[in-house]
GROMACS .gro file of C-alpha atoms in nm:
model
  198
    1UNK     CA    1   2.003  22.554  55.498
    2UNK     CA    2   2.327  22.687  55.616
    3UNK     CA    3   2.514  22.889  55.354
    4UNK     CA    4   2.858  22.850  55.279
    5UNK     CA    5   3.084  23.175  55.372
    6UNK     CA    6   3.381  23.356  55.411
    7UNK     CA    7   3.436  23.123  55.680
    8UNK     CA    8   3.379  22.809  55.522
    9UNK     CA    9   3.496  22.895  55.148
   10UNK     CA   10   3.875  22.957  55.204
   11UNK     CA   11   4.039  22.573  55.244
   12UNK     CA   12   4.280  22.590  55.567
   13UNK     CA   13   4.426  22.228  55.546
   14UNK     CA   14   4.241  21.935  55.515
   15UNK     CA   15   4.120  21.924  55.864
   16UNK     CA   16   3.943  22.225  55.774
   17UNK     CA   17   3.781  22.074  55.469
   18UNK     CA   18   3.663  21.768  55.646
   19UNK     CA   19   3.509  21.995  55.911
   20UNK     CA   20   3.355  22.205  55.642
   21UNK     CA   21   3.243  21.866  55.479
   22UNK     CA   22   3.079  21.763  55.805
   23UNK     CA   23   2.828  22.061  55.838
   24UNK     CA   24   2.741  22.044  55.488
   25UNK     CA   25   2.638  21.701  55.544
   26UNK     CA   26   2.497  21.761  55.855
   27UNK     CA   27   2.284  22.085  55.734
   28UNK     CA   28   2.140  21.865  55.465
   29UNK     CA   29   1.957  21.606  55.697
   30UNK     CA   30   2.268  21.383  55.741
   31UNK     CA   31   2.372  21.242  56.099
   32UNK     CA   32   2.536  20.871  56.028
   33UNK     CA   33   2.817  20.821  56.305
   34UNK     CA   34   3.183  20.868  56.122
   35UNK     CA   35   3.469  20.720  56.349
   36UNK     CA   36   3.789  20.874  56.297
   37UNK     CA   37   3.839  21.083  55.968
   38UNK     CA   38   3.739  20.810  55.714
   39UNK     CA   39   3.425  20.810  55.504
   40UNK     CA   40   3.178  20.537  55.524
   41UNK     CA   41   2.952  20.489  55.239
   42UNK     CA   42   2.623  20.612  55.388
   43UNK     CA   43   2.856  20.959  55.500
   44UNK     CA   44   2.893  20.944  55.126
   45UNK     CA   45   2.553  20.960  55.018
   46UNK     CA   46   2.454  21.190  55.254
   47UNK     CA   47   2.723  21.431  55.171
   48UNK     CA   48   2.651  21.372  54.777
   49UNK     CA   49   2.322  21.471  54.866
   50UNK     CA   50   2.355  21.800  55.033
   51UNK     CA   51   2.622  21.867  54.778
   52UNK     CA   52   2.342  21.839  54.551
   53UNK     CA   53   2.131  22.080  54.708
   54UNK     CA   54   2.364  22.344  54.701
   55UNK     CA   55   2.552  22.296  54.310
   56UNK     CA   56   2.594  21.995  54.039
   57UNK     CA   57   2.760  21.690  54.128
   58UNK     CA   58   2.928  21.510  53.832
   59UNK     CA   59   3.012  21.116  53.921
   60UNK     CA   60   3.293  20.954  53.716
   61UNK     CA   61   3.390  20.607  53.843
   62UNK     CA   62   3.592  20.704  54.193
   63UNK     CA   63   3.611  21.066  54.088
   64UNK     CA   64   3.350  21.328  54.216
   65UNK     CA   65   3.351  21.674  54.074
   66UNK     CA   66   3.118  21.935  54.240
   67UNK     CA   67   3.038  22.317  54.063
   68UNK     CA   68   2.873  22.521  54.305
   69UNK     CA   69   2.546  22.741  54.275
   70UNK     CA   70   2.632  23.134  54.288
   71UNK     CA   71   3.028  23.025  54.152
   72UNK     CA   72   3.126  23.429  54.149
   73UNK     CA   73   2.905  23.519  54.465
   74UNK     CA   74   3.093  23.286  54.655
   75UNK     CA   75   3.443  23.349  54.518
   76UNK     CA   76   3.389  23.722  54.595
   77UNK     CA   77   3.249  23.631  54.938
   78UNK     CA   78   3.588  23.436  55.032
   79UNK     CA   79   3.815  23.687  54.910
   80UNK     CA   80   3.651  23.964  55.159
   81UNK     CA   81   3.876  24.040  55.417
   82UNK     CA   82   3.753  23.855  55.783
   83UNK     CA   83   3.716  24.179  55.944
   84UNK     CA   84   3.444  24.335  55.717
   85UNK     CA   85   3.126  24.191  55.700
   86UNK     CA   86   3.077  24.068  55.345
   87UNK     CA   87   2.849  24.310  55.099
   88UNK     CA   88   2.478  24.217  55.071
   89UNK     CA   89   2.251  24.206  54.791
   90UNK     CA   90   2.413  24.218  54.435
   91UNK     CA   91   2.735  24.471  54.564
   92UNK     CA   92   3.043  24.341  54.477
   93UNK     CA   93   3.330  24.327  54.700
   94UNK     CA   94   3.646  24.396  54.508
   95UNK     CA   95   3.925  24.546  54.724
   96UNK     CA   96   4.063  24.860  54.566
   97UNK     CA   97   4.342  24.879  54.363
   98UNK     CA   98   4.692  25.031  54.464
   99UNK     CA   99   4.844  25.255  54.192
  100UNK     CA  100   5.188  25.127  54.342
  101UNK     CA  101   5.082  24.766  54.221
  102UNK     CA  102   4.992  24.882  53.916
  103UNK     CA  103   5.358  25.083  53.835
  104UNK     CA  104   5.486  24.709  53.932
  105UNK     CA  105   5.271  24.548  53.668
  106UNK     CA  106   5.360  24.789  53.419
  107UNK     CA  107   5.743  24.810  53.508
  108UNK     CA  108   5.786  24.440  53.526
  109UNK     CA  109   5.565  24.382  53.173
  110UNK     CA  110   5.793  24.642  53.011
  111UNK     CA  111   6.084  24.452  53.126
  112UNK     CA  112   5.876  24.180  53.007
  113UNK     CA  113   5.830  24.285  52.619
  114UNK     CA  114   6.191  24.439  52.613
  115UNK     CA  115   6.329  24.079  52.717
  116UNK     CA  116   6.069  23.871  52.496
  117UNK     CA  117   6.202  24.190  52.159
  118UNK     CA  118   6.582  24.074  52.257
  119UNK     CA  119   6.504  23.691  52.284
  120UNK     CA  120   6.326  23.751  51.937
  121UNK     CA  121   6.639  23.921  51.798
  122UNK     CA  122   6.897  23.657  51.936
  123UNK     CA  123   6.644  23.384  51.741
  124UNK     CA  124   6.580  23.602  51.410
  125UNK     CA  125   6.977  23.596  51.459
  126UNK     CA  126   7.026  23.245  51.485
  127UNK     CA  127   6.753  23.186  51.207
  128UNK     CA  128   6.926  23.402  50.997
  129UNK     CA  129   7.288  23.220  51.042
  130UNK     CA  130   7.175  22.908  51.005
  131UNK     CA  131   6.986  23.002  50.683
  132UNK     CA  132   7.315  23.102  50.535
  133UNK     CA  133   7.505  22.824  50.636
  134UNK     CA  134   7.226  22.576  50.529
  135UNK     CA  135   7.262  22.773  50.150
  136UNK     CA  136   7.645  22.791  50.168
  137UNK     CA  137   7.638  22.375  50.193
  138UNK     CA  138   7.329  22.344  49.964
  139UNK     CA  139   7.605  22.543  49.702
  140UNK     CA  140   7.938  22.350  49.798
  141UNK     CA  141   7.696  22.030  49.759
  142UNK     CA  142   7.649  22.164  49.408
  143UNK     CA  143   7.921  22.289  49.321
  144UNK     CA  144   8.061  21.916  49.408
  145UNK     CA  145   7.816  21.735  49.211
  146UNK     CA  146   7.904  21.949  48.908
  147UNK     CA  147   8.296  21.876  48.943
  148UNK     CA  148   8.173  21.529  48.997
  149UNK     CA  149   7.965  21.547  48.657
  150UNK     CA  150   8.204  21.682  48.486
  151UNK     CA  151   8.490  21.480  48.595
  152UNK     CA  152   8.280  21.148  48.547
  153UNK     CA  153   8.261  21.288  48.173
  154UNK     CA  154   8.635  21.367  48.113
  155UNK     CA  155   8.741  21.011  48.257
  156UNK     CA  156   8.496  20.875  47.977
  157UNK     CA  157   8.627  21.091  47.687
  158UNK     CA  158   9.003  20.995  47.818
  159UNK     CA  159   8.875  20.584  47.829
  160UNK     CA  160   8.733  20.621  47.474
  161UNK     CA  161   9.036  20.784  47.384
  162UNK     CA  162   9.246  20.506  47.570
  163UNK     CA  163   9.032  20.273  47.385
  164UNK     CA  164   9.116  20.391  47.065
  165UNK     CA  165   9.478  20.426  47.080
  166UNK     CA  166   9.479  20.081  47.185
  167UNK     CA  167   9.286  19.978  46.915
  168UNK     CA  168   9.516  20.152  46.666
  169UNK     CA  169   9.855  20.009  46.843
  170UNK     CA  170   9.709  19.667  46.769
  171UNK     CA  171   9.661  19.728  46.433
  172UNK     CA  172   9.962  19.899  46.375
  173UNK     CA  173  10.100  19.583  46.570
  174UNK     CA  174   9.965  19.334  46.348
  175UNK     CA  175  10.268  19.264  46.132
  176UNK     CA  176  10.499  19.151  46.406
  177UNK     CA  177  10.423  18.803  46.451
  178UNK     CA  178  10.497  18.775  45.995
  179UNK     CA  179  10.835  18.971  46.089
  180UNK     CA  180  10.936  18.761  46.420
  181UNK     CA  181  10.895  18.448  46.188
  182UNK     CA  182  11.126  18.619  45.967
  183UNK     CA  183  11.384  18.701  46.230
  184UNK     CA  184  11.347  18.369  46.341
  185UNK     CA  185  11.388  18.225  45.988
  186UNK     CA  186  11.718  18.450  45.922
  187UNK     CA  187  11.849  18.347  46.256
  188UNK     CA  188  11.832  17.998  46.162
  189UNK     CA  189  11.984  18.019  45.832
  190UNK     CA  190  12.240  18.207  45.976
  191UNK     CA  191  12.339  17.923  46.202
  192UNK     CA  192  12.339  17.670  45.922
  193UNK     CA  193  12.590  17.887  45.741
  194UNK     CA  194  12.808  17.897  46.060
  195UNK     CA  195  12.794  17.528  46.066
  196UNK     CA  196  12.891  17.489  45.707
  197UNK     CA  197  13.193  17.778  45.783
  198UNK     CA  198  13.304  17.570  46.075
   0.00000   0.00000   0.00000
């Protein structure tokens, strides 16, 4: 069976996949006539079965999910360069690494850290500003309520108050009516004596 490599690993557009597709299917005992670039269902099966020889094919409604055999052997095997001929046996293939590269990563992560340390700052900042003014309105609410409480109490003490001075100005007023009828009574003997004057 042909084994997939360097060659066939690394996706170049979709006309590349489907050609790919077509000699998997046709190096597991496929053949069925495709016309155009469209699937037919026995293309289907046969490709689902030479899939099969080569990794696990997982089948969920419409949706077709394929993990290859050798995962990391193949991975390594596309990302060899097409010039060298990939490593055999168990060697791996890992390109060496530039030192330049590496003073990139490590410029660019301190740049990194010193960015997320002043973005950390500017929010312990914030935090700490809106702490205060949350507790500066969590006082002034307070504060208000205690006016309130105790301004609620004086207007009661000055009602009572009210209350009683009106209570004493009524009986201190209780007399008038017995003195009007006096008034009244004078004033009308007055006016008989006028008439008898007269």
């Amino acid at each position: 069976m042909e084994e997939l490599g360097p060659a066939a690993a690394p996706p170049e557009g979709r006309g590349r996949d489907e050609r790919s597709l077509e000699a998997l299917s046709l190096a597991g005992g496929g053949g069925a006539a495709v016309a155009g670039r469209q699937l037919s269902e026995g293309r289907r099966a046969t490709l689902a079965s030479a899939l099969e020889l080569e990794g696990t094919v997982l089948r969920e409604g419409r949706l077709t999910q394929f993990v290859a055999n050798n995962l990391e052997r193949r991975i390594r095997l596309s990302g060899a360069p097409r010039g060298e001929p990939p490593a055999g046996g168990g060697g791996s293939s890992i390109p060496a690494i530039d030192p330049g590269a590496l003073q990139d990563v490590v410029a660019l992560a301190g740049q990194v850290a010193a960015q997320v340390d002043e973005l950390l700052r500017n929010v312990h900042c914030g935090l700490q500003a809106l702490t205060a003014l949350s507790v500066g309105c969590i006082q002034t609410y307070r504060d208000g309520v205690e006016s309130l409480g105790e301004a609620a109490d004086l207007s009661i003490r000055a009602m009572y108050a009210l209350v009683a001075r009106c209570e004493e100005l009524d009986r201190a007023m209780q007399p008038v009516p017995a003195l009007a009828k006096r008034i009244r009574d004078m004033k009308g003997t007055l006016e008989r004596l006028e008439g008898l004057c007269k």
